[in-house]
């Protein structure tokens, strides 16, 4: 019996919102790619070689060490807001990026995914409109879905949402959107970054029209050549909720992120947080504070940047070489983990995936990253989990698959 | 300006459900009790002396040690279901308690509070009825509130909900309840336990009427004389969602709990979990597995039981002595952390709290633990955070306050 048949025969009745919840399309797709020996560009995982195991080990030993004054407090129930020293660290860090934030505006979350869940609970009514980029982060769509919004794509190019398209769309909406969700730096899935001028244009329009923003910035520190422009938060403090994360600069298995909210919204997000899991593990907060307190990230993050930059360079070179002469284009990521490929219009990346896996490599089809009409001739590649040599071989495989798919079938 | 004025002047608009979210009444109350030197019986925190700091330190060192094969995997993104070995451990543990559970039915959560949040998302529609005990765990009321149920108390005595009252209430309901939420062992806030006969009677009625159950069991292992009767889960596997936790037997700062769900419900709870925080910190799961794998809990939990039993005995003796001759009664907790006092009908525990704090001790008034009509002449005392001597002094203080409040005012 499948779960639905079981449900009919059970005393349980699902909430209506449960119908809006779905297994991650990507998760299902990725099952195809779990084949030993495959060159996998499909995942969204940071390279495990970058995890600071030694620093973590030392921090755990310090927090739990004999005579440590913080051992038992780190294992006890704690404040829903988060560890005060960690909140202060986040505020100071954002200050260096030009955003004036008080520690009282920082809410520590169980990964930045939880920030999306809290935002959805506090801001989304059923059928309320929410705007997202085209394409957008799949995890955000999943976090918003249980609150049953009406999600609308905003037309976007390689610099993010298009201000003129946004203006027209806002004019056509019967109800103002609750917020627009943006991932301005090295976006998942496209790798694109909103340049300074685009940030200013989009922000001016949103301020004018009273459309608040949810700014998601998990990848901002992973820049390769120069830091990205200042966050949107720095430009409109009362109109932006900002989500940050330690997942890409330390390790995702700690599930440590944060929300920065204007004082008007903070109390409700805090109440939602308290109801959701009381607080983020205090032990993890204390250990991460111990890792980062002496400027560790200033030494550590450049090593991640250097590693990923080499891989990005290898990816760009491999695409240049192997896709030569084909109707294929791709983004030029200035940081982060991903590149986005546009295939000839007639190709469907999802149809191609089994052939790519057959050939020895895997990617993620781009359709699931769209809230509305999905583009089908697009795909996402992660460049951070394969070596430059593997990247070259993988792109050669992909190019062969694309050539075979593009050539007219022999009859 | 208060947050509401700020909101009016901001671009943000709250979801309707945000009005149903409120700061924890207890949290506000507890601020009164945060006075240095006070004998505090108000908190709901386990005794920090019971946290296994050394075992945690050794486990962290093992997980992150040189040559450890699990160091980097424990820091990477992980499956939303939880660590397979930990899920198997939970299933085996419940098997020992008489519940046949497959590891595939176990979902690791970020504390059992998250289990309540997931249950609410998947099962509660706006205005749908949900039944709870009188009184009930406040954190459950908070977790359910954002999904806007209509929560109804079921009349209860010192053995839990009253089957006949439940039968009448079910007969009067226009719509069947989505579930009844029960905390059968050493309940928070009352300390009461459902005896075998009551479990059977309530369960028979719920099966007959098709009312599924959410069974919350954070305290079950903390029994003093003999283990509590088998969980409801063991009696009606397809009709019970079971919530467990490592907070009271290891440490709450790890935020590690679990949900056991019938196969019909599991996929939706998993989707809700994935959207909520992707997964519970893999590092914490791995460390706890390392702590418990060699039977550590069989040695450790008895030390907590012994400690809390002494404190329970001291509390019972102190109440017996100091409340003698007064119209005050209390529960006889057979485990857990709490005792529940009933004061003379005309007294309001919340009014008395400032006087108690003045006298040097603190408790939690019982009114916030009621979903509907609150009883006001009740209060909760935790017996696990003060020594037997302090318990004696604290109860003497409380008795003096009650005597003063009960005596007719002098004119």
mmCIF file of N, CA and C in Angstrom, chain B residues 223-273:
data_model
loop_
_atom_site.group_PDB
_atom_site.id
_atom_site.type_symbol
_atom_site.label_atom_id
_atom_site.label_comp_id
_atom_site.label_asym_id
_atom_site.label_seq_id
_atom_site.Cartn_x
_atom_site.Cartn_y
_atom_site.Cartn_z
ATOM 1 N N UNK B 223 11.955 7.300 36.148
ATOM 2 C CA UNK B 223 11.083 6.706 37.163
ATOM 3 C C UNK B 223 11.884 6.434 38.429
ATOM 4 N N UNK B 224 11.188 6.472 39.571
ATOM 5 C CA UNK B 224 11.885 6.358 40.854
ATOM 6 C C UNK B 224 11.757 4.966 41.474
ATOM 7 N N UNK B 225 10.609 4.357 41.310
ATOM 8 C CA UNK B 225 10.403 3.083 41.997
ATOM 9 C C UNK B 225 10.280 1.929 41.008
ATOM 10 N N UNK B 226 9.492 2.137 39.986
ATOM 11 C CA UNK B 226 9.365 1.116 38.953
ATOM 12 C C UNK B 226 9.039 1.812 37.632
ATOM 13 N N UNK B 227 9.381 1.170 36.520
ATOM 14 C CA UNK B 227 9.111 1.799 35.230
ATOM 15 C C UNK B 227 7.609 2.035 35.066
ATOM 16 N N UNK B 228 7.227 3.084 34.343
ATOM 17 C CA UNK B 228 5.801 3.320 34.089
ATOM 18 C C UNK B 228 5.245 2.236 33.181
ATOM 19 N N UNK B 229 3.909 2.139 33.094
ATOM 20 C CA UNK B 229 3.314 1.161 32.179
ATOM 21 C C UNK B 229 3.771 1.400 30.734
ATOM 22 N N UNK B 230 3.601 0.382 29.900
ATOM 23 C CA UNK B 230 4.038 0.467 28.494
ATOM 24 C C UNK B 230 3.409 1.682 27.816
ATOM 25 N N UNK B 231 4.148 2.266 26.862
ATOM 26 C CA UNK B 231 3.628 3.455 26.182
ATOM 27 C C UNK B 231 2.356 3.150 25.382
ATOM 28 N N UNK B 232 1.572 4.193 25.126
ATOM 29 C CA UNK B 232 0.357 4.041 24.313
ATOM 30 C C UNK B 232 0.722 3.502 22.933
ATOM 31 N N UNK B 233 1.882 3.923 22.446
ATOM 32 C CA UNK B 233 2.366 3.473 21.138
ATOM 33 C C UNK B 233 2.346 1.959 21.022
ATOM 34 N N UNK B 234 2.698 1.272 22.114
ATOM 35 C CA UNK B 234 2.774 -0.193 22.089
ATOM 36 C C UNK B 234 1.388 -0.810 21.938
ATOM 37 N N UNK B 235 0.348 -0.028 22.251
ATOM 38 C CA UNK B 235 -1.005 -0.562 22.295
ATOM 39 C C UNK B 235 -1.788 -0.297 21.022
ATOM 40 N N UNK B 236 -1.372 0.736 20.275
ATOM 41 C CA UNK B 236 -2.129 1.128 19.078
ATOM 42 C C UNK B 236 -1.149 1.764 18.083
ATOM 43 N N UNK B 237 -0.289 0.921 17.489
ATOM 44 C CA UNK B 237 0.816 1.468 16.679
ATOM 45 C C UNK B 237 0.356 2.395 15.550
ATOM 46 N N UNK B 238 -0.768 2.064 14.902
ATOM 47 C CA UNK B 238 -1.166 2.884 13.754
ATOM 48 C C UNK B 238 -1.913 4.142 14.168
ATOM 49 N N UNK B 239 -2.270 4.247 15.455
ATOM 50 C CA UNK B 239 -3.047 5.407 15.903
ATOM 51 C C UNK B 239 -2.285 6.354 16.818
ATOM 52 N N UNK B 240 -0.975 6.110 16.983
ATOM 53 C CA UNK B 240 -0.202 6.940 17.914
ATOM 54 C C UNK B 240 1.040 7.499 17.216
ATOM 55 N N UNK B 241 1.242 8.819 17.323
ATOM 56 C CA UNK B 241 2.534 9.429 17.027
ATOM 57 C C UNK B 241 3.222 9.644 18.363
ATOM 58 N N UNK B 242 4.456 9.155 18.464
ATOM 59 C CA UNK B 242 5.178 9.155 19.738
ATOM 60 C C UNK B 242 6.363 10.119 19.660
ATOM 61 N N UNK B 243 6.528 10.944 20.691
ATOM 62 C CA UNK B 243 7.643 11.893 20.743
ATOM 63 C C UNK B 243 8.583 11.534 21.887
ATOM 64 N N UNK B 244 9.860 11.424 21.577
ATOM 65 C CA UNK B 244 10.861 11.136 22.604
ATOM 66 C C UNK B 244 11.982 12.163 22.575
ATOM 67 N N UNK B 245 12.858 12.098 23.566
ATOM 68 C CA UNK B 245 13.871 13.135 23.713
ATOM 69 C C UNK B 245 15.090 12.623 24.459
ATOM 70 N N UNK B 246 16.254 13.167 24.115
ATOM 71 C CA UNK B 246 17.462 12.918 24.901
ATOM 72 C C UNK B 246 17.717 14.030 25.921
ATOM 73 N N UNK B 247 16.806 15.003 25.992
ATOM 74 C CA UNK B 247 17.055 16.189 26.826
ATOM 75 C C UNK B 247 17.146 15.866 28.306
ATOM 76 N N UNK B 248 16.324 14.931 28.781
ATOM 77 C CA UNK B 248 16.277 14.691 30.216
ATOM 78 C C UNK B 248 17.194 13.546 30.650
ATOM 79 N N UNK B 249 17.687 12.758 29.714
ATOM 80 C CA UNK B 249 18.579 11.653 30.092
ATOM 81 C C UNK B 249 20.028 11.929 29.692
ATOM 82 N N UNK B 250 20.263 12.902 28.800
ATOM 83 C CA UNK B 250 21.632 13.326 28.505
ATOM 84 C C UNK B 250 21.760 14.826 28.777
ATOM 85 N N UNK B 251 21.292 15.646 27.840
ATOM 86 C CA UNK B 251 21.399 17.088 28.044
ATOM 87 C C UNK B 251 20.515 17.812 27.029
ATOM 88 N N UNK B 252 19.761 18.807 27.468
ATOM 89 C CA UNK B 252 18.854 19.510 26.550
ATOM 90 C C UNK B 252 19.570 20.413 25.552
ATOM 91 N N UNK B 253 20.798 20.859 25.902
ATOM 92 C CA UNK B 253 21.512 21.771 25.009
ATOM 93 C C UNK B 253 21.936 21.135 23.705
ATOM 94 N N UNK B 254 21.753 19.811 23.572
ATOM 95 C CA UNK B 254 22.047 19.129 22.316
ATOM 96 C C UNK B 254 20.880 19.231 21.352
ATOM 97 N N UNK B 255 19.672 19.524 21.889
ATOM 98 C CA UNK B 255 18.441 19.582 21.097
ATOM 99 C C UNK B 255 18.301 18.325 20.232
ATOM 100 N N UNK B 256 18.119 17.216 20.882
ATOM 101 C CA UNK B 256 18.002 15.967 20.151
ATOM 102 C C UNK B 256 16.779 15.200 20.637
ATOM 103 N N UNK B 257 15.838 15.013 19.743
ATOM 104 C CA UNK B 257 14.634 14.269 20.048
ATOM 105 C C UNK B 257 14.239 13.424 18.858
ATOM 106 N N UNK B 258 13.069 12.802 18.935
ATOM 107 C CA UNK B 258 12.629 11.989 17.810
ATOM 108 C C UNK B 258 11.121 11.842 17.803
ATOM 109 N N UNK B 259 10.613 11.590 16.604
ATOM 110 C CA UNK B 259 9.209 11.289 16.393
ATOM 111 C C UNK B 259 9.141 9.868 15.860
ATOM 112 N N UNK B 260 8.210 9.082 16.376
ATOM 113 C CA UNK B 260 7.926 7.777 15.793
ATOM 114 C C UNK B 260 6.516 7.866 15.218
ATOM 115 N N UNK B 261 6.399 7.606 13.921
ATOM 116 C CA UNK B 261 5.110 7.804 13.259
ATOM 117 C C UNK B 261 4.693 6.562 12.503
ATOM 118 N N UNK B 262 3.385 6.316 12.431
ATOM 119 C CA UNK B 262 2.917 5.209 11.590
ATOM 120 C C UNK B 262 3.301 5.474 10.129
ATOM 121 N N UNK B 263 3.517 4.405 9.355
ATOM 122 C CA UNK B 263 3.949 4.576 7.959
ATOM 123 C C UNK B 263 3.034 5.494 7.147
ATOM 124 N N UNK B 264 1.768 5.573 7.514
ATOM 125 C CA UNK B 264 0.845 6.437 6.775
ATOM 126 C C UNK B 264 1.220 7.906 6.919
ATOM 127 N N UNK B 265 1.718 8.289 8.061
ATOM 128 C CA UNK B 265 2.008 9.701 8.334
ATOM 129 C C UNK B 265 3.459 10.086 8.070
ATOM 130 N N UNK B 266 4.353 9.112 8.151
ATOM 131 C CA UNK B 266 5.784 9.422 8.135
ATOM 132 C C UNK B 266 6.225 10.321 6.965
ATOM 133 N N UNK B 267 5.783 10.008 5.736
ATOM 134 C CA UNK B 267 6.300 10.826 4.616
ATOM 135 C C UNK B 267 5.981 12.313 4.749
ATOM 136 N N UNK B 268 4.806 12.644 5.245
ATOM 137 C CA UNK B 268 4.461 14.069 5.383
ATOM 138 C C UNK B 268 5.250 14.730 6.506
ATOM 139 N N UNK B 269 5.442 14.009 7.606
ATOM 140 C CA UNK B 269 6.258 14.568 8.690
ATOM 141 C C UNK B 269 7.693 14.792 8.199
ATOM 142 N N UNK B 270 8.176 13.875 7.388
ATOM 143 C CA UNK B 270 9.532 14.001 6.844
ATOM 144 C C UNK B 270 9.646 15.223 5.927
ATOM 145 N N UNK B 271 8.620 15.417 5.079
ATOM 146 C CA UNK B 271 8.646 16.594 4.197
ATOM 147 C C UNK B 271 8.613 17.878 5.020
ATOM 148 N N UNK B 272 7.804 17.886 6.076
ATOM 149 C CA UNK B 272 7.741 19.070 6.939
ATOM 150 C C UNK B 272 9.087 19.293 7.628
ATOM 151 N N UNK B 273 9.721 18.209 8.061
ATOM 152 C CA UNK B 273 11.036 18.296 8.700
ATOM 153 C C UNK B 273 12.070 18.890 7.743
#
